[in-house]
Amino acid sequence: MEKDGNKCDSQPLPAPPPVIPPSVKPEKADRPNRSIISRPGFGKTGRPISLLTNHFRVSLKHPDEIFYQYTVSISSELGKTVDSKGIGRKIMDKLYQIYFSDLAGKRFAYDGEKALYTVGPLPHNNLEFPVVLEESMVKRGSPSQTGSPSESGKRAKHSLQSKTFKVAISYAAKVPLKSISLALQGTEPEKVQDALRVLDIVLRQQAANRGCLLVRQSFFHDDSRLFTEVGGGVTGCRGFHSSFRPTHGGLSLNMDVSTTMILTPGPVINFLLANQNAKEPRFIDWVKAKKMLKNMRVKARHNNMEFKIIGLSEKPCNQQFFSMKVKSGTDQHDGGETVEVTVYEYFTKHRNIELHSSAYMPCLDVGKPKRPNYLPLELCSLVSLQRYTKALTSMQRASLVEKSRQKPPERIQAVTNAMKNYRYDDDPILSACGICIEKQLTQVDGRVLEAPKLKVGNNEDCFPCNGRWNFNKKKLVDPIRIERWAVVNFSARCDTSYLSRELINCGRNKGIHIERPYSLIEEDPQNRRLSPAVRVEKMFELIMSKLPGPPEFLLCVLPERKNSDLYGPWKKRNLSDLGIVTQCLSPTKINDQYLTNVLLKINSKLGGINSLLSIERPSRIPLIKDTPTMILGMDVSHGSPGRSDIPSIAAVVGSRSWPLISRYRAAVRTQSSKVEMIESLYKPLANGEDGGIMRHDQNEILLELLLDFYGTSNGYKPAQVIVFRDGVSESQFSKVLNFELNQMIKAYEHLGEVNFPKFTVIVAQKNHHTKLFQNNASENVPPGTVVDTKIVHPRNYDFYMCAQAGMIGTSRPAHYHVLLDEIGFSPDDLQQLILSLSYVYQRSTSAISIVAPVCYAHLAAQQMGQFIKFEDFSETSSGHKSGITSVGSISVPELPRLDEKVAGSMFFC
């Protein structure tokens, strides 16, 4: 022992730990990454029901096969890399035809860009092939600034030119098909998503070979029988979605009807008239037309060639000159004389093409920026299957829904016919893997949960029937009182006096006491032609002149039922600038049902409660009744496709007044464009304060979610938090667990909390393609239908629930993924809680398709985006204007401040 001690004494002493300055706060080490939990079991409660689903069972006879992945690089003769989109498949098809033997006869699956897959290896890891394509010289068939009519005519007939491409194929990786078999057994192999991706690429390649438009996992045929015009020159194109999915019952192919938006094919002039809602060509706004037509593909009638539009001519067809050479005699060696002719003259005199309507309209420019190439409008038609990616208007969306809905039997017939017609089993790559796909829908056992009982006024019980209830001869649970209010009418054809009287009478029957309005304010007819923002300002001048003080509520009658330009400026002026609660409407028929629906919204906005779950008073909700529990709904709304200058809007709603689960408050922030993860759950400010959604901003007067819960729940802090997250894909689940959840925990740390609450994190998805059908029945599945076997994930904790009653079309169930459950719900308790949360949406008298917190978050983000104008933000991107904050290299405008009173009840108190 002594010897050992002496030995220790001879060792140098360790260096003392570094001294931490008092001003520096030590930070905790990064938390270990969380993993998605496994399924704890299956639900048992509810009435059994036999169902069908649009999953087709897939058998895998050769699970030991290996896909070999190769990287494809396409370059020109000069070695310049070629963008393979659009042309890549043509090149690879040609390559296979020519070099079949060099590839050892192996078929390949090509993704259209840079990846190629084969079953088994190619003869060599690195291969290089020259491929010659004959491409149409599409720029030569119409007048440009040089060239003669004879040359143009000749080139229109003989317009093929050979182009040589170099294709390099190099080995990248192995993708074992066995990973799918392992995933079906409940493990998490690394390459399973890669293997599934290869199988999906095989299906996409089949669709591409049939000439389909490909949109992610969906494909669309050029068949006018599948087209549905929705107005504005836009058409809905019906096609199919297909994807392989590992499920609890084995590998399956999910096949569903899908719709994408395309430009309505046909004459360009017809498109412009429809797009601008113009009756005649003389009413077309050509500045708008130029912006709209750019990059569209057209086919010219006179030479049957395709072109891409780059712009419009500066002058009309009969005034737009270009230079061309004209031979003066029959001498072939005569170079000809250069003359200036108009495009109209060229086509009518030199090409002998009769033009009826193009003379006074601009020409389409289908050339290059420095070498214009003009075509008369009437000779051009839009090529079919060109995607329309802009946001639809409310009218277009309503038209699409009305025209494209399918009853369950129609949808079943469509997908089963597609499975038989496409004959996927015949594909050589799928055959090599021993893949066989059944042609019939999968049968699955479901359960129908009992609808929760509700409480209305006077503690009266209300029993929903088929997911619906009403307030006939019933009062609201907590009706509000409206004393200082007014009615404003923006030139709508509406008897506001009759409207206000009927609203007061209907409110009395529901328990809402409404005094007579201070005033009925009609818009000055002279203001109708002013801009929406100016009309709103003029209206507020009238309001202030006629009312003794600020009203607590304004009822606003708009002239249009949907898509009113006044809605945004009106909402912004009320909620952001003045803190006045407002309800907009555009009544077509005033009756008790209509007024009741309006009053439900008004009562909830002003802080009342319309109905409660009977298990809320007194609270009998398992695992919630005895432990302060906060429920969050989270969603992010993004701007229109292609608009990177418009920030995304993150909305989080939190429950209040525990133990109730029917009352919610919203908090909203802007963040970087197109970013799905919520950046401001915890956002430390320069002074050390937290400016995130979970706390409150030092510059705001409204308290945010945690403080609001504390203030409305008798001073209790949440010991449990249930998070419902909307809008994220399966690839983002890990970020929800390891970024957003960590942000929430940091917010608690900032408040000085030591004991963190238990979290249950659930992702709610509606954007999926699984449908449920009743077996041997034509109706939609009943409300409360849940499925947690066979078609769910083989390992993870997920289930499908159809809480709503599907009255039209085919019901789409919500897909819930439980990522974390520290609270410890049983499957039955959790499914019953989620069903109950579909019955607490205060703006409706029917069960909704997804839990109310998610619906509220979506509504908050959507409405905030509607009434805040972002169009001019690109002009202030330097960040010098007030209200602009920088995130990374992009300037993100802050949302306007909301009045404290309005913020809590803006949508759904």
PDB file of N, CA, C and O in Angstrom, residues 141-189:
ATOM      1  N   GLY A 141     -38.248  27.856 -87.337  1.00  0.00           N
ATOM      2  CA  GLY A 141     -39.461  27.759 -88.132  1.00  0.00           C
ATOM      3  C   GLY A 141     -40.278  29.016 -88.198  1.00  0.00           C
ATOM      4  O   GLY A 141     -41.363  29.013 -88.738  1.00  0.00           O
ATOM      5  N   SER A 142     -39.789  30.141 -87.666  1.00  0.00           N
ATOM      6  CA  SER A 142     -40.549  31.389 -87.687  1.00  0.00           C
ATOM      7  C   SER A 142     -39.587  32.540 -87.874  1.00  0.00           C
ATOM      8  O   SER A 142     -38.374  32.386 -87.757  1.00  0.00           O
ATOM      9  N   PRO A 143     -40.097  33.727 -88.229  1.00  0.00           N
ATOM     10  CA  PRO A 143     -39.206  34.819 -88.599  1.00  0.00           C
ATOM     11  C   PRO A 143     -38.360  35.311 -87.449  1.00  0.00           C
ATOM     12  O   PRO A 143     -38.846  35.530 -86.358  1.00  0.00           O
ATOM     13  N   SER A 144     -37.075  35.462 -87.693  1.00  0.00           N
ATOM     14  CA  SER A 144     -36.176  36.086 -86.734  1.00  0.00           C
ATOM     15  C   SER A 144     -35.586  37.302 -87.412  1.00  0.00           C
ATOM     16  O   SER A 144     -36.003  37.680 -88.503  1.00  0.00           O
ATOM     17  N   GLN A 145     -34.583  37.901 -86.801  1.00  0.00           N
ATOM     18  CA  GLN A 145     -34.067  39.145 -87.347  1.00  0.00           C
ATOM     19  C   GLN A 145     -33.223  38.924 -88.590  1.00  0.00           C
ATOM     20  O   GLN A 145     -32.850  39.870 -89.249  1.00  0.00           O
ATOM     21  N   THR A 146     -32.868  37.711 -88.907  1.00  0.00           N
ATOM     22  CA  THR A 146     -32.178  37.416 -90.155  1.00  0.00           C
ATOM     23  C   THR A 146     -32.787  36.181 -90.762  1.00  0.00           C
ATOM     24  O   THR A 146     -33.468  35.408 -90.100  1.00  0.00           O
ATOM     25  N   GLY A 147     -32.530  35.965 -92.051  1.00  0.00           N
ATOM     26  CA  GLY A 147     -33.043  34.760 -92.713  1.00  0.00           C
ATOM     27  C   GLY A 147     -34.125  35.102 -93.704  1.00  0.00           C
ATOM     28  O   GLY A 147     -34.869  36.059 -93.556  1.00  0.00           O
ATOM     29  N   SER A 148     -34.224  34.335 -94.761  1.00  0.00           N
ATOM     30  CA  SER A 148     -35.190  34.600 -95.827  1.00  0.00           C
ATOM     31  C   SER A 148     -36.375  33.666 -95.706  1.00  0.00           C
ATOM     32  O   SER A 148     -36.311  32.632 -95.050  1.00  0.00           O
ATOM     33  N   PRO A 149     -37.508  33.986 -96.344  1.00  0.00           N
ATOM     34  CA  PRO A 149     -38.673  33.118 -96.301  1.00  0.00           C
ATOM     35  C   PRO A 149     -38.373  31.738 -96.848  1.00  0.00           C
ATOM     36  O   PRO A 149     -38.836  30.739 -96.318  1.00  0.00           O
ATOM     37  N   SER A 150     -37.566  31.668 -97.923  1.00  0.00           N
ATOM     38  CA  SER A 150     -37.279  30.361 -98.510  1.00  0.00           C
ATOM     39  C   SER A 150     -36.465  29.505 -97.541  1.00  0.00           C
ATOM     40  O   SER A 150     -36.684  28.310 -97.410  1.00  0.00           O
ATOM     41  N   GLU A 151     -35.509  30.148 -96.871  1.00  0.00           N
ATOM     42  CA  GLU A 151     -34.698  29.407 -95.908  1.00  0.00           C
ATOM     43  C   GLU A 151     -35.562  28.932 -94.743  1.00  0.00           C
ATOM     44  O   GLU A 151     -35.443  27.792 -94.290  1.00  0.00           O
ATOM     45  N   SER A 152     -36.461  29.810 -94.298  1.00  0.00           N
ATOM     46  CA  SER A 152     -37.309  29.426 -93.181  1.00  0.00           C
ATOM     47  C   SER A 152     -38.206  28.271 -93.556  1.00  0.00           C
ATOM     48  O   SER A 152     -38.415  27.347 -92.780  1.00  0.00           O
ATOM     49  N   GLY A 153     -38.757  28.329 -94.773  1.00  0.00           N
ATOM     50  CA  GLY A 153     -39.619  27.245 -95.208  1.00  0.00           C
ATOM     51  C   GLY A 153     -38.851  25.954 -95.333  1.00  0.00           C
ATOM     52  O   GLY A 153     -39.327  24.881 -94.970  1.00  0.00           O
ATOM     53  N   LYS A 154     -37.639  26.045 -95.865  1.00  0.00           N
ATOM     54  CA  LYS A 154     -36.819  24.837 -96.050  1.00  0.00           C
ATOM     55  C   LYS A 154     -36.449  24.248 -94.704  1.00  0.00           C
ATOM     56  O   LYS A 154     -36.533  23.044 -94.488  1.00  0.00           O
ATOM     57  N   ARG A 155     -36.070  25.095 -93.749  1.00  0.00           N
ATOM     58  CA  ARG A 155     -35.662  24.597 -92.447  1.00  0.00           C
ATOM     59  C   ARG A 155     -36.840  24.050 -91.662  1.00  0.00           C
ATOM     60  O   ARG A 155     -36.673  23.208 -90.790  1.00  0.00           O
ATOM     61  N   ALA A 156     -38.040  24.527 -91.972  1.00  0.00           N
ATOM     62  CA  ALA A 156     -39.204  23.994 -91.288  1.00  0.00           C
ATOM     63  C   ALA A 156     -39.428  22.540 -91.651  1.00  0.00           C
ATOM     64  O   ALA A 156     -39.929  21.748 -90.867  1.00  0.00           O
ATOM     65  N   LYS A 157     -39.050  22.166 -92.899  1.00  0.00           N
ATOM     66  CA  LYS A 157     -39.241  20.786 -93.340  1.00  0.00           C
ATOM     67  C   LYS A 157     -38.075  19.907 -92.932  1.00  0.00           C
ATOM     68  O   LYS A 157     -38.251  18.756 -92.567  1.00  0.00           O
ATOM     69  N   HIS A 158     -36.863  20.432 -93.035  1.00  0.00           N
ATOM     70  CA  HIS A 158     -35.675  19.642 -92.717  1.00  0.00           C
ATOM     71  C   HIS A 158     -34.973  20.283 -91.529  1.00  0.00           C
ATOM     72  O   HIS A 158     -33.986  20.969 -91.685  1.00  0.00           O
ATOM     73  N   SER A 159     -35.514  20.093 -90.356  1.00  0.00           N
ATOM     74  CA  SER A 159     -35.013  20.815 -89.182  1.00  0.00           C
ATOM     75  C   SER A 159     -34.465  19.865 -88.128  1.00  0.00           C
ATOM     76  O   SER A 159     -34.765  19.986 -86.966  1.00  0.00           O
ATOM     77  N   LEU A 160     -33.734  18.876 -88.574  1.00  0.00           N
ATOM     78  CA  LEU A 160     -33.124  17.953 -87.634  1.00  0.00           C
ATOM     79  C   LEU A 160     -31.633  18.177 -87.577  1.00  0.00           C
ATOM     80  O   LEU A 160     -30.980  18.324 -88.608  1.00  0.00           O
ATOM     81  N   GLN A 161     -31.117  18.240 -86.371  1.00  0.00           N
ATOM     82  CA  GLN A 161     -29.681  18.419 -86.206  1.00  0.00           C
ATOM     83  C   GLN A 161     -29.197  17.422 -85.158  1.00  0.00           C
ATOM     84  O   GLN A 161     -29.841  17.197 -84.147  1.00  0.00           O
ATOM     85  N   SER A 162     -28.094  16.797 -85.435  1.00  0.00           N
ATOM     86  CA  SER A 162     -27.552  15.806 -84.513  1.00  0.00           C
ATOM     87  C   SER A 162     -26.792  16.495 -83.387  1.00  0.00           C
ATOM     88  O   SER A 162     -26.049  17.447 -83.625  1.00  0.00           O
ATOM     89  N   LYS A 163     -27.012  16.000 -82.185  1.00  0.00           N
ATOM     90  CA  LYS A 163     -26.271  16.477 -81.024  1.00  0.00           C
ATOM     91  C   LYS A 163     -25.685  15.278 -80.311  1.00  0.00           C
ATOM     92  O   LYS A 163     -26.367  14.271 -80.104  1.00  0.00           O
ATOM     93  N   THR A 164     -24.434  15.378 -79.958  1.00  0.00           N
ATOM     94  CA  THR A 164     -23.762  14.274 -79.272  1.00  0.00           C
ATOM     95  C   THR A 164     -23.584  14.604 -77.800  1.00  0.00           C
ATOM     96  O   THR A 164     -23.151  15.703 -77.440  1.00  0.00           O
ATOM     97  N   PHE A 165     -23.932  13.631 -76.960  1.00  0.00           N
ATOM     98  CA  PHE A 165     -23.778  13.772 -75.516  1.00  0.00           C
ATOM     99  C   PHE A 165     -22.852  12.680 -75.008  1.00  0.00           C
ATOM    100  O   PHE A 165     -22.815  11.573 -75.552  1.00  0.00           O
ATOM    101  N   LYS A 166     -22.134  12.989 -73.964  1.00  0.00           N
ATOM    102  CA  LYS A 166     -21.304  11.994 -73.302  1.00  0.00           C
ATOM    103  C   LYS A 166     -21.987  11.604 -71.985  1.00  0.00           C
ATOM    104  O   LYS A 166     -22.312  12.462 -71.173  1.00  0.00           O
ATOM    105  N   VAL A 167     -22.206  10.313 -71.827  1.00  0.00           N
ATOM    106  CA  VAL A 167     -22.867   9.809 -70.629  1.00  0.00           C
ATOM    107  C   VAL A 167     -21.863   8.980 -69.833  1.00  0.00           C
ATOM    108  O   VAL A 167     -21.351   7.968 -70.326  1.00  0.00           O
ATOM    109  N   ALA A 168     -21.566   9.409 -68.622  1.00  0.00           N
ATOM    110  CA  ALA A 168     -20.659   8.677 -67.735  1.00  0.00           C
ATOM    111  C   ALA A 168     -21.478   8.017 -66.632  1.00  0.00           C
ATOM    112  O   ALA A 168     -22.289   8.672 -65.966  1.00  0.00           O
ATOM    113  N   ILE A 169     -21.279   6.700 -66.471  1.00  0.00           N
ATOM    114  CA  ILE A 169     -21.991   5.932 -65.451  1.00  0.00           C
ATOM    115  C   ILE A 169     -20.953   5.364 -64.488  1.00  0.00           C
ATOM    116  O   ILE A 169     -20.068   4.607 -64.897  1.00  0.00           O
ATOM    117  N   SER A 170     -21.037   5.735 -63.223  1.00  0.00           N
ATOM    118  CA  SER A 170     -20.045   5.288 -62.234  1.00  0.00           C
ATOM    119  C   SER A 170     -20.741   4.694 -61.019  1.00  0.00           C
ATOM    120  O   SER A 170     -21.774   5.201 -60.555  1.00  0.00           O
ATOM    121  N   TYR A 171     -20.168   3.630 -60.503  1.00  0.00           N
ATOM    122  CA  TYR A 171     -20.734   2.929 -59.355  1.00  0.00           C
ATOM    123  C   TYR A 171     -20.762   3.847 -58.127  1.00  0.00           C
ATOM    124  O   TYR A 171     -19.825   4.594 -57.859  1.00  0.00           O
ATOM    125  N   ALA A 172     -21.880   3.766 -57.359  1.00  0.00           N
ATOM    126  CA  ALA A 172     -22.022   4.613 -56.168  1.00  0.00           C
ATOM    127  C   ALA A 172     -22.234   3.801 -54.893  1.00  0.00           C
ATOM    128  O   ALA A 172     -21.572   4.046 -53.889  1.00  0.00           O
ATOM    129  N   ALA A 173     -23.172   2.847 -54.907  1.00  0.00           N
ATOM    130  CA  ALA A 173     -23.481   2.140 -53.655  1.00  0.00           C
ATOM    131  C   ALA A 173     -24.319   0.908 -53.946  1.00  0.00           C
ATOM    132  O   ALA A 173     -24.847   0.730 -55.047  1.00  0.00           O
ATOM    133  N   LYS A 174     -24.434   0.062 -52.923  1.00  0.00           N
ATOM    134  CA  LYS A 174     -25.333  -1.085 -52.963  1.00  0.00           C
ATOM    135  C   LYS A 174     -26.558  -0.771 -52.107  1.00  0.00           C
ATOM    136  O   LYS A 174     -26.444  -0.187 -51.033  1.00  0.00           O
ATOM    137  N   VAL A 175     -27.718  -1.179 -52.615  1.00  0.00           N
ATOM    138  CA  VAL A 175     -28.960  -1.004 -51.863  1.00  0.00           C
ATOM    139  C   VAL A 175     -29.610  -2.376 -51.733  1.00  0.00           C
ATOM    140  O   VAL A 175     -30.256  -2.860 -52.674  1.00  0.00           O
ATOM    141  N   PRO A 176     -29.450  -3.040 -50.609  1.00  0.00           N
ATOM    142  CA  PRO A 176     -30.000  -4.395 -50.463  1.00  0.00           C
ATOM    143  C   PRO A 176     -31.516  -4.381 -50.304  1.00  0.00           C
ATOM    144  O   PRO A 176     -32.065  -3.610 -49.506  1.00  0.00           O
ATOM    145  N   LEU A 177     -32.179  -5.221 -51.074  1.00  0.00           N
ATOM    146  CA  LEU A 177     -33.629  -5.343 -50.970  1.00  0.00           C
ATOM    147  C   LEU A 177     -34.030  -5.949 -49.624  1.00  0.00           C
ATOM    148  O   LEU A 177     -35.153  -5.756 -49.152  1.00  0.00           O
ATOM    149  N   LYS A 178     -33.092  -6.647 -48.994  1.00  0.00           N
ATOM    150  CA  LYS A 178     -33.373  -7.294 -47.717  1.00  0.00           C
ATOM    151  C   LYS A 178     -33.701  -6.290 -46.625  1.00  0.00           C
ATOM    152  O   LYS A 178     -34.343  -6.637 -45.621  1.00  0.00           O
ATOM    153  N   SER A 179     -33.261  -5.042 -46.792  1.00  0.00           N
ATOM    154  CA  SER A 179     -33.570  -4.026 -45.777  1.00  0.00           C
ATOM    155  C   SER A 179     -35.075  -3.845 -45.623  1.00  0.00           C
ATOM    156  O   SER A 179     -35.556  -3.528 -44.525  1.00  0.00           O
ATOM    157  N   ILE A 180     -35.820  -4.055 -46.714  1.00  0.00           N
ATOM    158  CA  ILE A 180     -37.282  -3.949 -46.608  1.00  0.00           C
ATOM    159  C   ILE A 180     -37.823  -5.082 -45.750  1.00  0.00           C
ATOM    160  O   ILE A 180     -38.684  -4.866 -44.879  1.00  0.00           O
ATOM    161  N   SER A 181     -37.314  -6.279 -45.969  1.00  0.00           N
ATOM    162  CA  SER A 181     -37.764  -7.427 -45.163  1.00  0.00           C
ATOM    163  C   SER A 181     -37.456  -7.207 -43.686  1.00  0.00           C
ATOM    164  O   SER A 181     -38.269  -7.527 -42.813  1.00  0.00           O
ATOM    165  N   LEU A 182     -36.284  -6.650 -43.397  1.00  0.00           N
ATOM    166  CA  LEU A 182     -35.921  -6.377 -42.008  1.00  0.00           C
ATOM    167  C   LEU A 182     -36.825  -5.312 -41.398  1.00  0.00           C
ATOM    168  O   LEU A 182     -37.211  -5.404 -40.227  1.00  0.00           O
ATOM    169  N   ALA A 183     -37.166  -4.292 -42.188  1.00  0.00           N
ATOM    170  CA  ALA A 183     -38.060  -3.234 -41.690  1.00  0.00           C
ATOM    171  C   ALA A 183     -39.437  -3.793 -41.371  1.00  0.00           C
ATOM    172  O   ALA A 183     -40.086  -3.374 -40.405  1.00  0.00           O
ATOM    173  N   LEU A 184     -39.897  -4.745 -42.187  1.00  0.00           N
ATOM    174  CA  LEU A 184     -41.204  -5.355 -41.942  1.00  0.00           C
ATOM    175  C   LEU A 184     -41.212  -6.163 -40.657  1.00  0.00           C
ATOM    176  O   LEU A 184     -42.274  -6.420 -40.083  1.00  0.00           O
ATOM    177  N   GLN A 185     -40.023  -6.561 -40.193  1.00  0.00           N
ATOM    178  CA  GLN A 185     -39.915  -7.313 -38.944  1.00  0.00           C
ATOM    179  C   GLN A 185     -39.795  -6.399 -37.727  1.00  0.00           C
ATOM    180  O   GLN A 185     -39.656  -6.867 -36.596  1.00  0.00           O
ATOM    181  N   GLY A 186     -39.805  -5.087 -37.966  1.00  0.00           N
ATOM    182  CA  GLY A 186     -39.789  -4.136 -36.858  1.00  0.00           C
ATOM    183  C   GLY A 186     -38.439  -3.550 -36.543  1.00  0.00           C
ATOM    184  O   GLY A 186     -38.309  -2.789 -35.584  1.00  0.00           O
ATOM    185  N   THR A 187     -37.406  -3.868 -37.327  1.00  0.00           N
ATOM    186  CA  THR A 187     -36.096  -3.258 -37.103  1.00  0.00           C
ATOM    187  C   THR A 187     -35.991  -1.969 -37.919  1.00  0.00           C
ATOM    188  O   THR A 187     -36.894  -1.617 -38.667  1.00  0.00           O
ATOM    189  N   GLU A 188     -34.860  -1.276 -37.765  1.00  0.00           N
ATOM    190  CA  GLU A 188     -34.658  -0.018 -38.490  1.00  0.00           C
ATOM    191  C   GLU A 188     -33.376  -0.085 -39.316  1.00  0.00           C
ATOM    192  O   GLU A 188     -32.372   0.550 -38.985  1.00  0.00           O
ATOM    193  N   PRO A 189     -33.358  -0.846 -40.398  1.00  0.00           N
ATOM    194  CA  PRO A 189     -32.154  -0.911 -41.237  1.00  0.00           C
ATOM    195  C   PRO A 189     -31.881   0.409 -41.924  1.00  0.00           C
ATOM    196  O   PRO A 189     -32.802   1.198 -42.195  1.00  0.00           O
TER     197      PRO A 189
END
